[in-house]
Structures are given as structure tokens and as C-alpha cells.
Amino acid sequence: MDKFFEYDAVEWNGDKTGVKIIDQTRLPSEEVFLTLKTPEEIYDAIYHLKVRGAPAIGVAAAFGIYVAMLPIEGDMDHFAAEFGRIKGYLQSSRPTAVNLSYALQRMESCLKGNIAVGVEGVKRALLAEAEAIKQEDVQMCRAIAENGLTLMKRGCAVLTHCNAGHLAVSRYGTALGPIHLAQQRGLVPKVFVDETRPLLQGARLTAYEMVKSGVDATLICDNMAATVMAQGKVDMIFVGCDRVAANGDTANKIGTMSLAVLAKHFGVPFYVLGPSSTIDPECATGGDIVIEERPAREVTDFEIKVYNPAFDVTPAELISGIVTEKGVFRPPFDFGKEK
Ligand code: MRU
């Protein structure tokens, strides 16, 4: 799979100036790159969705905690205490995507495993670990794209929600990975892009990605999904995931569950695509997943009570398959083996 974007959503600046991201709040109209150095800048970028999408948040936090630790001097006790404080702070930026705590946990284990090499040695190990987390995600996304492609036929039409593409991961995407790959291989996929209220990740980010890679894409408002399905225009639904419980219940962008309900009604296969790092064995069911609530001002400036959950949980029984780098899992979900 060729690299089809000239940048990744999260990059490490080799000159040690900071973590480079493309500001996703400015897309699609402007491609603005930011360099993040301090814990506050990294927290702010994640909280305000300048960098977003479950795997990309994890990679940003991994490089972010490394860059935040660079100026810390002193003995190992002080270094480890500062690491713990910054880790807790970054982890509190967004609760639902498991990839954030997964990446920060890996960085902490790396610190603990390298205490003997001293503070400067630990810093080098932290950089290597952040690079490994990103590279593993790149490899997983490549494999997800290949596995997802096995579900698609030439010219088929996929409906997708939010943005689970190149911008949301280390490279290529999860739900959009097979679509980019199908396009590269001349299979002429068609895509219906849900606009994804209230922050319009579909209308802004997926639309940008699809146009950039030349895919035949059609933007629809969220409330038009039933109509295009009723018209028989949708062959399958591909969505990403922020946390998958052990039983297959899946948290993803608010509005995902309603698509799954519609898909069942219209007999359209509904697939979730994500790396195995998004499966959380600590969550037995979707009821254990913490759902982020976002500020009212994202929905309206008017003085009225607002309920603004950022994610919903699609029950496993509505999911036709979960595609990871290991293959396509079918219900009843048992992530120990490919089905
Ligand atoms: O609030 P966001 O934009 O971070 O939500 C992103 C999603 O819901 C994606 O579908 C999910 O993180 C998967 S990204 C490969």
C-alpha cells in the first residue's frame, strides 16, 4: 500500500522541537501544522480535537509525554514523579478512546523497565517506545485495510460515519483504510459520508480525505442515512471504534448506533474496523465504557440545557463483523481467535 498522504496526522520532529500535528479543527479549508511542546499544549490539542481519532490520540500522547519529559532533570525519583503527574493529566483529556490510556501505560512501563539506565537513558527509551507505538499502528492499519478489502466488491458503496481514516490513525485509517486501498487498486469504491453532527468530522475530515484520494464520495446529512439505505444505495457500513468491550459492544462516535439499527432493518452488513489495541478486555460489556460528554457550546450558543455525549455504544448483536489486523471476527465475538 503506497503512502498516499504527504504527511501523517502525528509526526515526531527529529530536531527535537516537538510533536508535529495537522490542526484538524482547521480542515478542510486550511492545512495548518502545529508543533506541540508542553503538557498543556498537548492536552489542549487532544481536548479540542486538533488531533483526534482513537489511535492518533494515543500516538500524540506517547510522543507528547516524551517531549514533555525532555526538559525534566534531576534524580530518577523526581523524574518518575513528574512522569506520573503528566501521565495523569494527559490521560484526563479524553476518557472514551482506550488507545490514550494504552499508549500512556506502555510509556510508563517503558520508564519502569529502564530505570537502571538513568534519566537520559530513559528519555532515549521513551522516544523509541513512542516510535514503536506509531509503527505498530501503521502495520495494524495496513493489515486492517487488506482484511477489510476482502469484504468489498468492485464498485460497491460503503456508508461511513465520523472520520476513521488517515487523519485518525498513524497512517491509512481503519474504516477508510480498505476504501483508500480499493481506490488504489482500481476497484472504484463509492462512499456515502455522514456529516457527523455536531463537530462534522465526516463533512470536514472524511470529505477532505476522500477528495484527496479521488474516491467517488457523496456527503449526506446524518438524518439522510435511512433514505439512502431504503433506496438500496448502500452495500455495507464501515465505522471505526474508540473502545471495544470483550463481548464486542463498541463505543464509537455518537450516531454510530443509530446506523447499526438502520442497517439491521434494511439488511445492510454493519462492520466495525479497528486495531486490536482498541479492544479493552477490562470492559466486559459496553456498560463499562465511560462516555465523554462535551460542552454545550459545541451544539448551540442559545441558553438551553444541552446533552452532548460524544460517543454511543453499539450492542454487539447489531454488528456483522469486527475487522482487526488479525482478521474478520464474527459474532459471538471471541477475540482470542479469528473466525
Ligand atoms: O471525537 P473523535 O473525532 O476523536 O471521534 C473519533 C471516532 O469516533 C472514530 O470513529 C474512532 O476514534 C476511530 S478512529 C480510527
Coordinates of C-alpha atoms and ligand atoms in Angstrom, one line a residue:
M1 CA 0.0 0.0 0.0
D2 CA 1.6 3.2 -1.1
K3 CA 1.7 6.2 1.1
F4 CA -0.9 8.5 -0.4
F5 CA -0.7 11.4 2.0
E6 CA 2.3 13.6 2.2
Y7 CA 2.1 13.9 6.0
D8 CA 0.9 11.8 8.9
A9 CA -1.6 13.2 11.5
V10 CA 1.1 12.9 14.2
E11 CA 4.8 13.1 13.4
W12 CA 7.9 13.5 15.6
N13 CA 10.1 16.4 14.6
G14 CA 13.6 14.8 14.5
D15 CA 15.1 18.1 15.5
K16 CA 13.5 17.7 19.0
T17 CA 11.4 20.8 18.7
G18 CA 8.2 19.0 19.4
V19 CA 5.3 16.8 18.2
K20 CA 4.0 17.9 14.8
I21 CA 0.3 17.6 14.1
I22 CA -2.0 18.9 11.4
D23 CA -4.7 21.0 13.1
Q24 CA -7.8 19.1 12.3
T25 CA -10.1 21.9 13.5
R26 CA -8.9 23.9 10.5
L27 CA -9.6 21.3 7.9
P28 CA -10.7 21.1 5.1
S29 CA -10.2 24.8 4.3
E30 CA -6.6 25.2 5.7
E31 CA -3.7 22.8 6.2
V32 CA -2.1 24.3 9.3
F33 CA 0.6 22.4 11.1
L34 CA 1.3 22.9 14.9
T35 CA 4.3 21.9 16.9
L36 CA 3.4 20.9 20.5
K37 CA 6.0 21.0 23.3
T38 CA 4.4 21.4 26.7
P39 CA 1.9 19.2 28.5
E40 CA -0.6 22.0 28.3
E41 CA -0.3 22.3 24.6
I42 CA -0.7 18.5 24.1
Y43 CA -3.7 18.4 26.5
D44 CA -5.3 21.3 24.7
A45 CA -4.7 19.7 21.2
I46 CA -6.3 16.4 22.3
Y47 CA -9.2 18.0 24.2
H48 CA -10.1 20.5 21.4
L49 CA -9.8 17.7 18.7
K50 CA -6.9 19.4 16.9
V51 CA -5.6 15.8 16.9
R52 CA -8.4 13.2 17.2
G53 CA -9.4 9.7 16.4
A54 CA -8.6 6.9 18.9
P55 CA -5.2 5.7 17.6
A56 CA -3.9 9.2 16.7
I57 CA -4.7 10.4 20.2
G58 CA -2.6 7.5 21.6
V59 CA 0.3 8.3 19.3
A60 CA 0.1 12.0 20.1
A61 CA 0.1 11.3 23.9
A62 CA 3.1 8.9 23.5
F63 CA 5.3 11.4 21.7
G64 CA 3.7 14.1 23.8
I65 CA 4.8 12.7 27.2
Y66 CA 8.3 12.1 25.8
V67 CA 8.6 15.7 24.6
A68 CA 7.1 16.9 27.9
M69 CA 9.8 15.0 29.8
L70 CA 12.7 16.2 27.8
P71 CA 13.4 19.4 30.0
I72 CA 13.0 17.4 33.2
E73 CA 16.3 17.0 35.0
G74 CA 17.3 15.7 38.5
D75 CA 17.3 12.3 40.0
M76 CA 15.1 9.3 38.9
D77 CA 12.6 9.7 41.8
H78 CA 11.9 13.3 40.7
F79 CA 11.7 12.2 37.0
A80 CA 9.3 9.3 37.7
A81 CA 7.1 11.5 39.9
E82 CA 6.9 14.2 37.2
F83 CA 6.1 11.5 34.6
G84 CA 3.2 10.2 36.8
R85 CA 1.8 13.7 37.2
I86 CA 1.9 14.4 33.4
K87 CA 0.6 11.0 32.5
G88 CA -2.5 11.5 34.7
Y89 CA -3.0 15.0 33.3
L90 CA -2.8 13.8 29.6
Q91 CA -5.0 10.8 30.3
S92 CA -7.8 13.1 31.7
S93 CA -8.0 14.9 28.3
R94 CA -10.5 12.4 26.8
P95 CA -11.9 9.3 28.5
T96 CA -13.5 7.1 25.9
A97 CA -10.8 6.0 23.5
V98 CA -8.8 3.2 25.1
N99 CA -5.8 4.0 22.9
L100 CA -4.9 7.0 25.0
S101 CA -4.5 5.1 28.3
Y102 CA -3.0 2.1 26.3
A103 CA -0.2 4.3 24.9
L104 CA 0.5 6.1 28.2
Q105 CA 0.5 2.8 30.0
R106 CA 3.1 1.5 27.6
M107 CA 5.2 4.6 28.0
E108 CA 5.1 4.2 31.8
S109 CA 6.1 0.5 31.6
C110 CA 9.0 1.6 29.4
L111 CA 10.1 4.1 32.0
K112 CA 9.9 1.5 34.8
G113 CA 11.8 -1.1 32.7
N114 CA 14.7 1.4 32.0
I115 CA 15.3 2.9 35.5
A116 CA 18.7 1.3 35.6
V117 CA 20.0 3.4 32.6
G118 CA 19.4 6.7 34.3
V119 CA 17.3 9.8 33.3
E120 CA 19.0 10.4 29.9
G121 CA 18.8 6.7 29.0
V122 CA 15.1 6.6 30.0
K123 CA 14.5 9.6 27.7
R124 CA 16.0 7.8 24.8
A125 CA 14.0 4.6 25.6
L126 CA 10.8 6.7 25.8
L127 CA 11.4 8.1 22.3
A128 CA 12.0 4.6 20.9
E129 CA 8.8 3.3 22.6
A130 CA 6.7 6.2 21.1
E131 CA 8.1 5.4 17.7
A132 CA 7.3 1.7 18.2
I133 CA 3.7 2.5 19.1
K134 CA 3.3 4.5 15.9
Q135 CA 5.0 1.9 13.7
E136 CA 2.9 -0.9 15.2
D137 CA -0.2 1.2 14.5
V138 CA 0.9 1.8 10.9
Q139 CA 1.3 -2.0 10.4
M140 CA -2.0 -2.8 12.0
C141 CA -3.8 -0.3 9.8
R142 CA -2.2 -1.8 6.7
A143 CA -3.4 -5.2 7.7
I144 CA -6.9 -3.9 8.6
A145 CA -7.1 -2.3 5.1
E146 CA -6.3 -5.7 3.5
N147 CA -8.7 -7.6 5.7
G148 CA -11.5 -5.0 5.2
L149 CA -10.9 -5.2 1.4
T150 CA -12.0 -8.9 1.5
L151 CA -15.5 -7.7 2.3
M152 CA -15.8 -5.3 -0.7
K153 CA -16.7 -6.0 -4.3
R154 CA -15.7 -3.8 -7.3
G155 CA -17.8 -0.7 -7.4
C156 CA -19.5 -1.3 -4.1
A157 CA -20.9 1.5 -2.0
V158 CA -19.9 2.0 1.7
L159 CA -21.5 4.3 4.1
T160 CA -19.2 5.6 6.9
H161 CA -19.6 7.8 9.9
C162 CA -17.2 10.3 11.6
N163 CA -13.6 10.0 10.4
A164 CA -11.8 6.8 10.9
G165 CA -9.2 7.5 8.2
H166 CA -5.6 8.6 7.7
L167 CA -6.2 11.6 10.0
A168 CA -7.5 9.5 12.8
V169 CA -4.6 7.0 13.0
S170 CA -0.9 6.7 12.3
R171 CA -1.3 6.1 8.6
Y172 CA -4.0 4.9 6.1
G173 CA -7.0 4.6 8.5
T174 CA -9.2 1.9 9.9
A175 CA -12.8 2.2 8.4
L176 CA -11.4 4.2 5.5
G177 CA -8.3 2.1 5.0
P178 CA -10.0 -0.5 2.8
I179 CA -11.6 2.2 0.8
H180 CA -8.3 4.0 0.1
L181 CA -6.8 0.6 -0.8
A182 CA -9.7 -0.2 -3.1
Q183 CA -9.3 3.1 -4.8
Q184 CA -5.5 2.5 -5.3
R185 CA -6.2 -1.0 -6.8
G186 CA -8.8 0.4 -9.3
L187 CA -11.8 -1.1 -7.7
V188 CA -13.8 2.2 -7.9
P189 CA -15.4 2.2 -4.5
K190 CA -18.3 4.6 -3.8
V191 CA -18.7 6.2 -0.3
F192 CA -21.5 7.9 1.5
V193 CA -20.1 10.2 4.1
D194 CA -22.3 11.0 7.1
E195 CA -21.7 14.6 8.1
T196 CA -21.4 13.6 11.8
R197 CA -23.0 16.3 14.0
P198 CA -22.1 18.2 16.0
L199 CA -18.4 18.6 15.1
L200 CA -18.7 17.5 11.4
Q201 CA -15.8 15.0 11.3
G202 CA -17.5 13.5 8.3
A203 CA -18.3 16.7 6.4
R204 CA -14.9 18.2 7.1
L205 CA -12.4 15.4 7.5
T206 CA -13.7 12.3 5.7
A207 CA -14.8 14.5 2.9
Y208 CA -11.3 16.0 2.7
E209 CA -9.7 12.6 2.7
M210 CA -12.0 11.2 0.0
V211 CA -11.5 14.1 -2.3
K212 CA -7.7 14.0 -1.7
S213 CA -7.6 10.3 -2.7
G214 CA -10.0 10.7 -5.6
V215 CA -12.7 8.4 -4.2
D216 CA -16.3 8.8 -5.6
A217 CA -17.8 10.2 -2.4
T218 CA -21.2 11.7 -1.6
L219 CA -21.8 13.8 1.5
I220 CA -25.1 13.2 3.3
C221 CA -26.6 14.8 6.5
D222 CA -26.8 12.3 9.3
N223 CA -30.6 12.2 9.1
M224 CA -30.5 11.0 5.4
A225 CA -28.8 7.7 6.1
A226 CA -32.2 5.9 6.3
T227 CA -33.3 7.3 3.0
V228 CA -30.2 6.2 1.1
M229 CA -30.4 2.7 2.7
A230 CA -34.1 2.5 1.8
Q231 CA -33.2 3.4 -1.8
G232 CA -30.8 0.4 -1.9
K233 CA -27.8 2.6 -2.4
V234 CA -25.6 1.2 0.4
D235 CA -23.9 -2.2 0.2
M236 CA -22.2 -2.0 3.6
I237 CA -21.4 0.2 6.6
F238 CA -17.8 0.7 7.8
V239 CA -17.2 2.5 11.0
G240 CA -14.2 2.9 13.4
C241 CA -14.2 2.3 17.1
D242 CA -12.9 4.0 20.3
R243 CA -13.2 1.1 22.7
V244 CA -14.5 -2.4 22.1
A245 CA -15.6 -4.4 25.1
A246 CA -14.7 -8.0 25.5
N247 CA -18.2 -9.1 24.3
G248 CA -18.0 -6.9 21.1
D249 CA -20.1 -3.9 22.3
T250 CA -18.5 -1.0 20.6
A251 CA -18.1 2.7 21.5
N252 CA -17.7 5.0 18.5
K253 CA -18.8 8.5 17.5
I254 CA -22.3 9.4 18.6
G255 CA -24.7 8.4 15.8
T256 CA -23.0 5.1 15.1
M257 CA -25.6 3.0 17.0
S258 CA -28.5 4.5 15.0
L259 CA -26.7 3.4 11.8
A260 CA -26.4 -0.1 13.2
V261 CA -30.2 -0.2 14.0
L262 CA -31.0 1.1 10.5
A263 CA -28.6 -1.5 8.9
K264 CA -30.4 -4.3 10.7
H265 CA -33.8 -3.0 9.4
F266 CA -32.6 -2.7 5.8
G267 CA -30.4 -5.9 5.8
V268 CA -27.1 -4.0 5.3
P269 CA -24.0 -5.5 6.8
F270 CA -22.5 -3.4 9.6
Y271 CA -18.7 -3.7 10.2
V272 CA -16.5 -2.1 12.8
L273 CA -12.8 -1.8 11.9
G274 CA -10.0 -1.1 14.4
P275 CA -6.7 -2.3 15.7
S276 CA -6.6 -4.9 18.4
S277 CA -5.3 -2.2 20.7
T278 CA -8.8 -0.8 20.7
I279 CA -10.2 -3.9 22.3
D280 CA -10.4 -3.5 26.1
P281 CA -10.5 -6.8 28.0
E282 CA -11.1 -4.8 31.2
C283 CA -14.5 -3.8 29.9
A284 CA -16.7 -6.9 30.0
T285 CA -19.6 -5.1 28.2
G286 CA -20.4 -1.7 26.8
G287 CA -21.9 -0.7 30.1
D288 CA -18.4 -0.5 31.5
I289 CA -17.3 2.1 28.9
V290 CA -17.0 5.7 30.1
I291 CA -18.8 8.0 27.6
E292 CA -17.3 11.5 27.2
E293 CA -19.7 14.4 27.5
R294 CA -18.7 17.6 25.6
P295 CA -19.5 21.2 26.3
A296 CA -23.0 22.7 25.3
R297 CA -21.4 25.4 23.2
E298 CA -20.4 22.7 20.6
V299 CA -24.1 22.3 19.9
T300 CA -25.6 25.8 20.4
D301 CA -24.9 29.3 21.7
F302 CA -28.5 29.6 22.8
E303 CA -29.3 29.4 26.6
I304 CA -30.9 26.0 26.9
K305 CA -30.0 22.7 28.6
V306 CA -27.8 20.6 26.3
Y307 CA -26.9 16.9 26.4
N308 CA -23.8 16.3 24.3
P309 CA -22.4 12.8 24.6
A310 CA -19.5 12.4 22.1
F311 CA -19.9 8.6 21.7
D312 CA -22.5 5.8 21.8
V313 CA -22.3 2.1 22.3
T314 CA -23.5 -0.2 19.6
P315 CA -24.6 -3.5 21.0
A316 CA -22.6 -6.5 19.7
E317 CA -25.8 -8.1 18.4
L318 CA -26.1 -5.4 15.7
I319 CA -22.5 -5.9 14.4
S320 CA -21.9 -8.2 11.4
G321 CA -18.1 -8.3 12.0
I322 CA -15.2 -6.6 13.7
V323 CA -12.2 -6.3 11.4
T324 CA -8.8 -6.0 13.1
E325 CA -5.2 -6.6 11.8
K326 CA -5.8 -10.3 12.8
G327 CA -8.8 -10.9 10.5
V328 CA -12.6 -10.6 10.5
F329 CA -14.2 -11.6 13.7
R330 CA -17.8 -12.7 13.5
P331 CA -20.4 -12.9 16.4
P332 CA -20.4 -14.3 19.0
F333 CA -17.2 -12.3 19.4
D334 CA -14.2 -14.1 20.9
F335 CA -11.1 -12.0 20.2
G336 CA -8.8 -15.0 21.1
K337 CA -9.4 -16.4 17.6
E338 CA -10.1 -15.4 14.0
K339 CA -13.4 -16.6 12.6
Ligands
MRU1 O1 -14.3 12.6 18.7 P1 -13.4 11.9 17.7 O2 -13.3 12.7 16.4 O3 -12.0 11.7 18.2 O4 -14.1 10.5 17.4 C1 -13.4 9.7 16.5 C2 -14.2 8.4 16.2 O5 -15.3 8.2 16.7 C3 -13.5 7.4 15.3 O6 -14.5 6.7 14.6 C4 -12.7 6.5 16.2 O7 -11.8 7.2 17.0 C5 -11.9 5.6 15.3 S1 -10.5 6.3 14.6 C6 -9.7 5.2 13.7

